[in-house]
């Protein structure tokens, strides 16, 4: 339940968004109160598609930098705002144009497939992008059989298992929020909650994914819950914010967050950086605007457009 002050600020945000012809997009990991003031809540792929089709004059992206950059690349003529400039991503930071250049030079015959959790510059150096929702289809769609997959090694390993016919070399990056979860912790939780359905994000480690009943993107988790009408208890192995959407969509079911270690939940500090106050200030002052050079936009857009042309899994 929102407090009065939060209710007031939420009303002001919605009013300002209308006045400024802005669309507010929020990732599934945002806090519940930020999700509530947004026009669309979704996963990386869904939000990219929304950003591409919107007629709004301005996009306020409640998520992290790489997502706001993706929106800008797909909408170079629109103003794209990231309400909190500290909202980065450790996984995106694990690969730089220099490290990609060094690594790819060792594999001159391979085609670079880059997870959208990466900078605009890295996207610009890649043949095609993917998200957790379409990674398998994207890799299958690449004409070459030799792939360099960047930057997430867990997602890469999961894709590799499903596309054994291709030679896939994987970069050594990870999301520390997901990578902290280990199979012994999940085994203990499953023992405590017999019969619970386990749904995991493919950024989790391979030993964790082996214990999962369903593996999918964040928004994919909503349809996977619906696939199990008989179950009323679910263990969710992804960032904590996802539980807000799941509990809202399925109020009669119980969702338990998988735990990385005692007292250390799967919480992404970057995703939790954005507050209602940040969104309000962002709209009022039109800050922090995303700017990317024309040449990076052109090249990164090619790899994003190739991805968007691939039919969904
Ligand atoms: P989704 O693409 O599944 O929304 O995941 C994004 C992300 O940052 C996962 O950590
Ligand atoms: Fe990046 Fe991990 Fe946070 Fe997703 S959960 S935004 S991959 S640090």
CSV table of N, CA, C and O in Angstrom, one decimal, residues 30-139:
chain,number,residue,atom,x,y,z
A,30,UNK,N,12.1,-3.5,-11.0
A,30,UNK,CA,11.9,-2.3,-10.3
A,30,UNK,C,11.1,-2.5,-9.1
A,30,UNK,O,10.4,-3.5,-8.9
A,31,UNK,N,11.1,-1.5,-8.1
A,31,UNK,CA,10.3,-1.6,-6.9
A,31,UNK,C,8.8,-1.6,-7.3
A,31,UNK,O,8.5,-1.1,-8.4
A,32,UNK,N,8.0,-2.2,-6.5
A,32,UNK,CA,6.6,-2.2,-6.7
A,32,UNK,C,6.0,-0.8,-7.0
A,32,UNK,O,5.2,-0.6,-7.9
A,33,UNK,N,6.4,0.2,-6.2
A,33,UNK,CA,5.9,1.5,-6.4
A,33,UNK,C,6.2,2.1,-7.8
A,33,UNK,O,5.4,2.9,-8.4
A,34,UNK,N,7.4,1.8,-8.2
A,34,UNK,CA,7.8,2.3,-9.6
A,34,UNK,C,7.1,1.6,-10.6
A,34,UNK,O,6.6,2.2,-11.6
A,35,UNK,N,6.9,0.3,-10.5
A,35,UNK,CA,6.1,-0.5,-11.4
A,35,UNK,C,4.7,0.1,-11.5
A,35,UNK,O,4.1,0.2,-12.6
A,36,UNK,N,4.1,0.5,-10.4
A,36,UNK,CA,2.8,1.0,-10.4
A,36,UNK,C,2.6,2.3,-11.2
A,36,UNK,O,1.5,2.5,-11.7
A,37,UNK,N,3.6,3.1,-11.2
A,37,UNK,CA,3.4,4.4,-11.9
A,37,UNK,C,3.8,4.3,-13.4
A,37,UNK,O,3.7,5.3,-14.2
A,38,UNK,N,4.2,3.1,-13.8
A,38,UNK,CA,4.6,2.9,-15.2
A,38,UNK,C,3.5,2.6,-16.2
A,38,UNK,O,2.5,2.0,-15.8
A,39,UNK,N,3.7,2.9,-17.5
A,39,UNK,CA,2.8,2.5,-18.5
A,39,UNK,C,2.9,1.1,-18.9
A,39,UNK,O,1.9,0.4,-19.2
A,40,UNK,N,4.2,0.6,-18.9
A,40,UNK,CA,4.4,-0.8,-19.3
A,40,UNK,C,5.5,-1.3,-18.4
A,40,UNK,O,6.5,-0.7,-18.1
A,41,UNK,N,5.3,-2.6,-17.9
A,41,UNK,CA,6.3,-3.3,-17.1
A,41,UNK,C,6.6,-4.5,-17.9
A,41,UNK,O,5.7,-5.2,-18.4
A,42,UNK,N,7.9,-4.8,-18.1
A,42,UNK,CA,8.3,-6.0,-18.9
A,42,UNK,C,9.7,-6.4,-18.8
A,42,UNK,O,10.5,-5.9,-17.9
A,43,UNK,N,10.1,-7.4,-19.6
A,43,UNK,CA,11.5,-7.8,-19.7
A,43,UNK,C,12.2,-7.0,-20.7
A,43,UNK,O,11.7,-6.1,-21.4
A,44,UNK,N,13.5,-7.3,-20.9
A,44,UNK,CA,14.3,-6.5,-21.8
A,44,UNK,C,13.8,-6.5,-23.2
A,44,UNK,O,13.7,-5.5,-23.9
A,45,UNK,N,13.3,-7.7,-23.7
A,45,UNK,CA,12.8,-7.8,-25.1
A,45,UNK,C,11.5,-7.0,-25.2
A,45,UNK,O,11.3,-6.2,-26.1
A,46,UNK,N,10.6,-7.2,-24.3
A,46,UNK,CA,9.3,-6.6,-24.3
A,46,UNK,C,9.4,-5.1,-24.3
A,46,UNK,O,8.8,-4.3,-25.0
A,47,UNK,N,10.3,-4.6,-23.4
A,47,UNK,CA,10.5,-3.1,-23.3
A,47,UNK,C,11.2,-2.6,-24.6
A,47,UNK,O,10.9,-1.4,-25.0
A,48,UNK,N,12.1,-3.3,-25.2
A,48,UNK,CA,12.7,-2.8,-26.5
A,48,UNK,C,11.6,-2.7,-27.5
A,48,UNK,O,11.6,-1.7,-28.3
A,49,UNK,N,10.7,-3.7,-27.6
A,49,UNK,CA,9.6,-3.6,-28.6
A,49,UNK,C,8.7,-2.4,-28.3
A,49,UNK,O,8.3,-1.8,-29.2
A,50,UNK,N,8.4,-2.2,-27.0
A,50,UNK,CA,7.6,-1.0,-26.6
A,50,UNK,C,8.3,0.3,-27.1
A,50,UNK,O,7.6,1.2,-27.6
A,51,UNK,N,9.6,0.3,-26.8
A,51,UNK,CA,10.3,1.5,-27.1
A,51,UNK,C,10.3,1.8,-28.6
A,51,UNK,O,10.2,2.9,-29.1
A,52,UNK,N,10.3,0.7,-29.4
A,52,UNK,CA,10.4,0.8,-30.8
A,52,UNK,C,9.0,1.3,-31.4
A,52,UNK,O,9.0,2.1,-32.3
A,53,UNK,N,7.9,0.9,-30.7
A,53,UNK,CA,6.6,1.2,-31.3
A,53,UNK,C,6.0,2.5,-30.7
A,53,UNK,O,5.0,2.9,-31.3
A,54,UNK,N,6.5,3.0,-29.7
A,54,UNK,CA,5.8,4.1,-29.0
A,54,UNK,C,5.7,5.4,-29.9
A,54,UNK,O,6.6,5.7,-30.6
A,55,UNK,N,4.6,6.1,-29.7
A,55,UNK,CA,4.4,7.4,-30.4
A,55,UNK,C,4.8,8.6,-29.4
A,55,UNK,O,4.7,9.7,-29.7
A,56,UNK,N,5.1,8.2,-28.2
A,56,UNK,CA,5.4,9.2,-27.2
A,56,UNK,C,6.5,10.1,-27.6
A,56,UNK,O,7.4,9.7,-28.4
A,57,UNK,N,6.6,11.3,-27.0
A,57,UNK,CA,7.6,12.3,-27.4
A,57,UNK,C,8.9,12.0,-26.6
A,57,UNK,O,10.0,12.2,-27.0
A,58,UNK,N,8.7,11.3,-25.4
A,58,UNK,CA,9.8,11.1,-24.5
A,58,UNK,C,9.6,9.8,-23.8
A,58,UNK,O,8.5,9.3,-23.6
A,59,UNK,N,10.8,9.1,-23.6
A,59,UNK,CA,10.7,7.8,-22.9
A,59,UNK,C,11.4,7.9,-21.6
A,59,UNK,O,12.6,8.3,-21.5
A,60,UNK,N,10.8,7.6,-20.5
A,60,UNK,CA,11.4,7.6,-19.2
A,60,UNK,C,11.6,6.1,-18.9
A,60,UNK,O,10.7,5.3,-18.7
A,61,UNK,N,12.9,5.7,-18.8
A,61,UNK,CA,13.2,4.3,-18.6
A,61,UNK,C,13.6,4.0,-17.2
A,61,UNK,O,14.7,4.3,-16.7
A,62,UNK,N,12.7,3.3,-16.5
A,62,UNK,CA,13.0,2.9,-15.1
A,62,UNK,C,13.5,1.5,-15.2
A,62,UNK,O,12.8,0.5,-15.3
A,63,UNK,N,14.8,1.5,-15.3
A,63,UNK,CA,15.6,0.2,-15.4
A,63,UNK,C,17.0,0.5,-15.2
A,63,UNK,O,17.4,1.3,-14.3
A,64,UNK,N,17.9,0.0,-16.1
A,64,UNK,CA,19.3,0.3,-16.0
A,64,UNK,C,19.8,0.9,-17.3
A,64,UNK,O,19.1,0.8,-18.3
A,65,UNK,N,21.0,1.4,-17.2
A,65,UNK,CA,21.6,2.2,-18.4
A,65,UNK,C,21.5,1.4,-19.7
A,65,UNK,O,21.0,2.0,-20.7
A,66,UNK,N,21.9,0.1,-19.8
A,66,UNK,CA,21.9,-0.5,-21.1
A,66,UNK,C,20.5,-0.6,-21.7
A,66,UNK,O,20.3,-0.6,-22.9
A,67,UNK,N,19.4,-0.6,-20.8
A,67,UNK,CA,18.1,-0.7,-21.3
A,67,UNK,C,17.7,0.7,-21.9
A,67,UNK,O,17.0,0.8,-23.0
A,68,UNK,N,18.0,1.8,-21.2
A,68,UNK,CA,17.7,3.1,-21.7
A,68,UNK,C,18.5,3.4,-23.0
A,68,UNK,O,18.0,4.0,-23.9
A,69,UNK,N,19.7,2.9,-23.0
A,69,UNK,CA,20.5,3.1,-24.3
A,69,UNK,C,19.8,2.3,-25.4
A,69,UNK,O,19.8,2.8,-26.6
A,70,UNK,N,19.3,1.1,-25.1
A,70,UNK,CA,18.7,0.4,-26.2
A,70,UNK,C,17.5,1.2,-26.7
A,70,UNK,O,17.2,1.2,-27.9
A,71,UNK,N,16.7,1.8,-25.8
A,71,UNK,CA,15.5,2.6,-26.2
A,71,UNK,C,16.0,3.7,-27.1
A,71,UNK,O,15.3,4.1,-28.1
A,72,UNK,N,17.1,4.3,-26.7
A,72,UNK,CA,17.6,5.5,-27.5
A,72,UNK,C,18.0,5.0,-28.9
A,72,UNK,O,17.8,5.7,-29.9
A,73,UNK,N,18.7,3.9,-28.9
A,73,UNK,CA,19.2,3.4,-30.2
A,73,UNK,C,18.1,3.1,-31.2
A,73,UNK,O,18.1,3.4,-32.4
A,74,UNK,N,17.0,2.6,-30.6
A,74,UNK,CA,15.8,2.3,-31.4
A,74,UNK,C,15.0,3.6,-31.7
A,74,UNK,O,14.1,3.5,-32.6
A,75,UNK,N,15.2,4.6,-31.0
A,75,UNK,CA,14.5,5.9,-31.2
A,75,UNK,C,15.4,7.1,-31.1
A,75,UNK,O,15.3,7.9,-30.2
A,76,UNK,N,16.3,7.2,-32.1
A,76,UNK,CA,17.3,8.3,-32.0
A,76,UNK,C,16.7,9.7,-31.9
A,76,UNK,O,17.4,10.6,-31.4
A,77,UNK,N,15.5,9.9,-32.4
A,77,UNK,CA,14.9,11.2,-32.4
A,77,UNK,C,14.1,11.5,-31.2
A,77,UNK,O,13.6,12.7,-31.0
A,78,UNK,N,14.0,10.6,-30.3
A,78,UNK,CA,13.2,10.8,-29.1
A,78,UNK,C,14.2,11.1,-27.9
A,78,UNK,O,15.3,10.6,-27.9
A,79,UNK,N,13.6,11.9,-26.9
A,79,UNK,CA,14.4,12.1,-25.7
A,79,UNK,C,14.2,10.9,-24.8
A,79,UNK,O,13.0,10.5,-24.5
A,80,UNK,N,15.3,10.2,-24.4
A,80,UNK,CA,15.2,9.1,-23.5
A,80,UNK,C,15.9,9.5,-22.2
A,80,UNK,O,17.0,9.9,-22.1
A,81,UNK,N,15.1,9.3,-21.1
A,81,UNK,CA,15.7,9.7,-19.8
A,81,UNK,C,15.9,8.4,-18.9
A,81,UNK,O,15.0,7.5,-18.9
A,82,UNK,N,17.0,8.4,-18.1
A,82,UNK,CA,17.2,7.4,-17.1
A,82,UNK,C,17.1,8.1,-15.8
A,82,UNK,O,18.0,9.0,-15.4
A,83,UNK,N,16.1,7.9,-15.0
A,83,UNK,CA,15.8,8.7,-13.8
A,83,UNK,C,17.0,8.7,-12.8
A,83,UNK,O,17.2,9.7,-12.1
A,84,UNK,N,17.7,7.6,-12.6
A,84,UNK,CA,18.9,7.6,-11.7
A,84,UNK,C,20.1,7.2,-12.5
A,84,UNK,O,20.2,6.1,-13.0
A,85,UNK,N,21.1,8.1,-12.6
A,85,UNK,CA,22.2,7.9,-13.4
A,85,UNK,C,23.2,6.8,-12.8
A,85,UNK,O,24.1,6.4,-13.5
A,86,UNK,N,22.9,6.4,-11.6
A,86,UNK,CA,23.8,5.4,-11.0
A,86,UNK,C,23.3,4.0,-11.3
A,86,UNK,O,23.9,3.0,-10.9
A,87,UNK,N,22.2,3.9,-12.1
A,87,UNK,CA,21.6,2.6,-12.4
A,87,UNK,C,22.4,1.9,-13.6
A,87,UNK,O,22.0,2.0,-14.7
A,88,UNK,N,23.5,1.2,-13.2
A,88,UNK,CA,24.3,0.6,-14.2
A,88,UNK,C,24.0,-0.9,-14.2
A,88,UNK,O,22.9,-1.4,-13.9
A,89,UNK,N,25.0,-1.8,-14.6
A,89,UNK,CA,24.8,-3.2,-14.6
A,89,UNK,C,26.2,-3.9,-14.6
A,89,UNK,O,27.0,-3.6,-15.5
A,90,UNK,N,26.5,-4.7,-13.5
A,90,UNK,CA,27.8,-5.3,-13.4
A,90,UNK,C,28.1,-6.2,-14.7
A,90,UNK,O,29.2,-6.3,-15.1
A,91,UNK,N,27.1,-6.9,-15.1
A,91,UNK,CA,27.3,-7.7,-16.3
A,91,UNK,C,27.7,-6.9,-17.5
A,91,UNK,O,28.6,-7.3,-18.2
A,92,UNK,N,26.9,-5.8,-17.8
A,92,UNK,CA,27.2,-5.0,-18.9
A,92,UNK,C,28.7,-4.4,-18.8
A,92,UNK,O,29.4,-4.3,-19.8
A,93,UNK,N,29.0,-4.1,-17.5
A,93,UNK,CA,30.4,-3.5,-17.3
A,93,UNK,C,31.5,-4.6,-17.5
A,93,UNK,O,32.7,-4.2,-17.5
A,94,UNK,N,31.1,-5.9,-17.5
A,94,UNK,CA,32.2,-6.9,-17.6
A,94,UNK,C,32.8,-7.0,-19.0
A,94,UNK,O,33.8,-7.7,-19.2
A,95,UNK,N,32.2,-6.4,-20.0
A,95,UNK,CA,32.7,-6.4,-21.3
A,95,UNK,C,32.9,-4.9,-21.8
A,95,UNK,O,32.0,-4.1,-21.7
A,96,UNK,N,34.1,-4.6,-22.4
A,96,UNK,CA,34.3,-3.3,-22.9
A,96,UNK,C,34.7,-3.4,-24.4
A,96,UNK,O,35.0,-4.6,-24.8
A,97,UNK,N,34.6,-2.4,-25.2
A,97,UNK,CA,35.0,-2.5,-26.6
A,97,UNK,C,36.4,-3.1,-26.7
A,97,UNK,O,36.7,-3.9,-27.6
A,98,UNK,N,37.3,-2.7,-25.8
A,98,UNK,CA,38.7,-3.2,-25.8
A,98,UNK,C,38.8,-4.7,-25.6
A,98,UNK,O,39.4,-5.5,-26.2
A,99,UNK,N,38.0,-5.1,-24.5
A,99,UNK,CA,38.1,-6.6,-24.2
A,99,UNK,C,37.5,-7.4,-25.2
A,99,UNK,O,37.9,-8.5,-25.6
A,100,UNK,N,36.4,-6.9,-25.9
A,100,UNK,CA,35.7,-7.6,-26.9
A,100,UNK,C,36.7,-7.7,-28.1
A,100,UNK,O,36.8,-8.8,-28.8
A,101,UNK,N,37.4,-6.6,-28.4
A,101,UNK,CA,38.3,-6.6,-29.5
A,101,UNK,C,39.4,-7.6,-29.4
A,101,UNK,O,39.7,-8.4,-30.2
A,102,UNK,N,40.0,-7.6,-28.2
A,102,UNK,CA,41.1,-8.5,-27.8
A,102,UNK,C,40.7,-9.9,-28.0
A,102,UNK,O,41.3,-10.8,-28.6
A,103,UNK,N,39.5,-10.2,-27.5
A,103,UNK,CA,39.0,-11.6,-27.4
A,103,UNK,C,38.6,-12.1,-28.9
A,103,UNK,O,39.0,-13.2,-29.3
A,104,UNK,N,37.9,-11.2,-29.6
A,104,UNK,CA,37.4,-11.6,-30.9
A,104,UNK,C,38.5,-11.8,-31.9
A,104,UNK,O,38.4,-12.5,-32.9
A,105,UNK,N,39.6,-11.1,-31.7
A,105,UNK,CA,40.8,-11.2,-32.6
A,105,UNK,C,41.3,-12.7,-32.6
A,105,UNK,O,41.9,-13.1,-33.6
A,106,UNK,N,41.1,-13.3,-31.5
A,106,UNK,CA,41.6,-14.7,-31.4
A,106,UNK,C,40.7,-15.7,-32.2
A,106,UNK,O,41.0,-16.8,-32.4
A,107,UNK,N,39.5,-15.2,-32.5
A,107,UNK,CA,38.5,-16.1,-33.2
A,107,UNK,C,38.0,-15.3,-34.5
A,107,UNK,O,36.8,-14.9,-34.6
A,108,UNK,N,38.9,-15.1,-35.5
A,108,UNK,CA,38.5,-14.3,-36.6
A,108,UNK,C,37.4,-14.8,-37.4
A,108,UNK,O,36.7,-14.1,-38.2
A,109,UNK,N,37.1,-16.2,-37.3
A,109,UNK,CA,36.0,-16.7,-38.1
A,109,UNK,C,34.7,-16.7,-37.4
A,109,UNK,O,33.7,-17.2,-38.0
A,110,UNK,N,34.7,-16.3,-36.2
A,110,UNK,CA,33.4,-16.4,-35.4
A,110,UNK,C,32.6,-15.1,-35.5
A,110,UNK,O,33.1,-14.0,-35.6
A,111,UNK,N,31.3,-15.3,-35.3
A,111,UNK,CA,30.3,-14.2,-35.4
A,111,UNK,C,29.9,-13.8,-34.0
A,111,UNK,O,29.6,-14.7,-33.2
A,112,UNK,N,30.0,-12.5,-33.7
A,112,UNK,CA,29.7,-12.1,-32.3
A,112,UNK,C,28.2,-11.9,-32.0
A,112,UNK,O,27.5,-11.1,-32.7
A,113,UNK,N,27.7,-12.6,-31.0
A,113,UNK,CA,26.3,-12.5,-30.6
A,113,UNK,C,26.4,-11.9,-29.1
A,113,UNK,O,27.1,-12.5,-28.3
A,114,UNK,N,25.8,-10.8,-28.9
A,114,UNK,CA,25.9,-10.1,-27.7
A,114,UNK,C,24.5,-9.9,-27.0
A,114,UNK,O,23.6,-9.4,-27.6
A,115,UNK,N,24.5,-10.4,-25.7
A,115,UNK,CA,23.4,-10.2,-24.9
A,115,UNK,C,23.1,-8.7,-24.7
A,115,UNK,O,24.1,-7.9,-24.6
A,116,UNK,N,21.9,-8.3,-24.7
A,116,UNK,CA,21.6,-6.8,-24.6
A,116,UNK,C,22.2,-6.2,-23.3
A,116,UNK,O,22.3,-5.0,-23.3
A,117,UNK,N,22.5,-7.0,-22.3
A,117,UNK,CA,23.1,-6.4,-21.1
A,117,UNK,C,24.6,-6.1,-21.4
A,117,UNK,O,25.5,-6.7,-21.0
A,118,UNK,N,24.7,-5.0,-22.2
A,118,UNK,CA,26.0,-4.6,-22.7
A,118,UNK,C,25.9,-3.1,-23.1
A,118,UNK,O,24.8,-2.6,-23.4
A,119,UNK,N,27.1,-2.5,-23.3
A,119,UNK,CA,27.0,-1.0,-23.6
A,119,UNK,C,26.6,-0.9,-25.1
A,119,UNK,O,26.7,-1.8,-25.9
A,120,UNK,N,26.3,0.4,-25.5
A,120,UNK,CA,26.0,0.7,-26.9
A,120,UNK,C,27.2,0.4,-27.7
A,120,UNK,O,27.0,-0.1,-28.9
A,121,UNK,N,28.4,0.7,-27.2
A,121,UNK,CA,29.6,0.5,-28.0
A,121,UNK,C,29.8,-1.0,-28.3
A,121,UNK,O,30.2,-1.3,-29.4
A,122,UNK,N,29.6,-1.8,-27.3
A,122,UNK,CA,29.8,-3.2,-27.5
A,122,UNK,C,28.7,-3.8,-28.5
A,122,UNK,O,29.0,-4.6,-29.4
A,123,UNK,N,27.5,-3.3,-28.4
A,123,UNK,CA,26.5,-3.7,-29.3
A,123,UNK,C,26.9,-3.3,-30.8
A,123,UNK,O,26.7,-4.1,-31.7
A,124,UNK,N,27.5,-2.1,-30.9
A,124,UNK,CA,27.8,-1.6,-32.2
A,124,UNK,C,28.9,-2.5,-32.8
A,124,UNK,O,29.0,-2.6,-34.1
A,125,UNK,N,29.7,-3.2,-32.0
A,125,UNK,CA,30.8,-4.1,-32.5
A,125,UNK,C,30.2,-5.5,-32.8
A,125,UNK,O,31.0,-6.4,-33.2
A,126,UNK,N,29.0,-5.8,-32.5
A,126,UNK,CA,28.4,-7.1,-32.6
A,126,UNK,C,27.6,-7.3,-33.9
A,126,UNK,O,27.0,-6.4,-34.4
A,127,UNK,N,27.5,-8.6,-34.3
A,127,UNK,CA,26.7,-8.8,-35.5
A,127,UNK,C,25.2,-8.8,-35.1
A,127,UNK,O,24.4,-8.2,-35.8
A,128,UNK,N,24.9,-9.3,-34.0
A,128,UNK,CA,23.5,-9.4,-33.6
A,128,UNK,C,23.4,-9.4,-32.0
A,128,UNK,O,24.3,-9.9,-31.4
A,129,UNK,N,22.3,-8.9,-31.5
A,129,UNK,CA,22.0,-8.9,-30.1
A,129,UNK,C,21.0,-10.0,-29.7
A,129,UNK,O,20.4,-10.5,-30.6
A,130,UNK,N,20.9,-10.3,-28.5
A,130,UNK,CA,19.9,-11.2,-28.0
A,130,UNK,C,19.5,-10.8,-26.6
A,130,UNK,O,20.2,-10.0,-25.9
A,131,UNK,N,18.3,-11.3,-26.2
A,131,UNK,CA,17.9,-11.1,-24.8
A,131,UNK,C,17.7,-12.6,-24.2
A,131,UNK,O,17.8,-13.6,-24.9
A,132,UNK,N,17.4,-12.6,-22.9
A,132,UNK,CA,17.2,-14.0,-22.3
A,132,UNK,C,15.9,-14.6,-22.9
A,132,UNK,O,15.8,-15.8,-22.9
A,133,UNK,N,15.0,-13.8,-23.5
A,133,UNK,CA,13.8,-14.4,-24.1
A,133,UNK,C,14.0,-15.0,-25.5
A,133,UNK,O,13.2,-15.8,-25.9
A,134,UNK,N,15.1,-14.6,-26.2
A,134,UNK,CA,15.2,-15.0,-27.6
A,134,UNK,C,16.6,-15.6,-27.9
A,134,UNK,O,16.9,-15.8,-29.1
A,135,UNK,N,17.4,-15.8,-26.9
A,135,UNK,CA,18.9,-16.1,-27.2
A,135,UNK,C,19.0,-17.4,-28.0
A,135,UNK,O,19.8,-17.4,-28.9
A,136,UNK,N,18.2,-18.4,-27.8
A,136,UNK,CA,18.4,-19.6,-28.5
A,136,UNK,C,18.0,-19.4,-30.0
A,136,UNK,O,18.7,-19.8,-30.9
A,137,UNK,N,16.8,-18.8,-30.2
A,137,UNK,CA,16.4,-18.5,-31.6
A,137,UNK,C,17.4,-17.6,-32.3
A,137,UNK,O,17.7,-17.8,-33.5
A,138,UNK,N,18.0,-16.6,-31.6
A,138,UNK,CA,18.9,-15.7,-32.2
A,138,UNK,C,20.2,-16.5,-32.7
A,138,UNK,O,20.6,-16.4,-33.8
A,139,UNK,N,20.7,-17.3,-31.8
A,139,UNK,CA,21.9,-18.1,-32.1
A,139,UNK,C,21.6,-19.0,-33.3
A,139,UNK,O,22.4,-19.1,-34.2
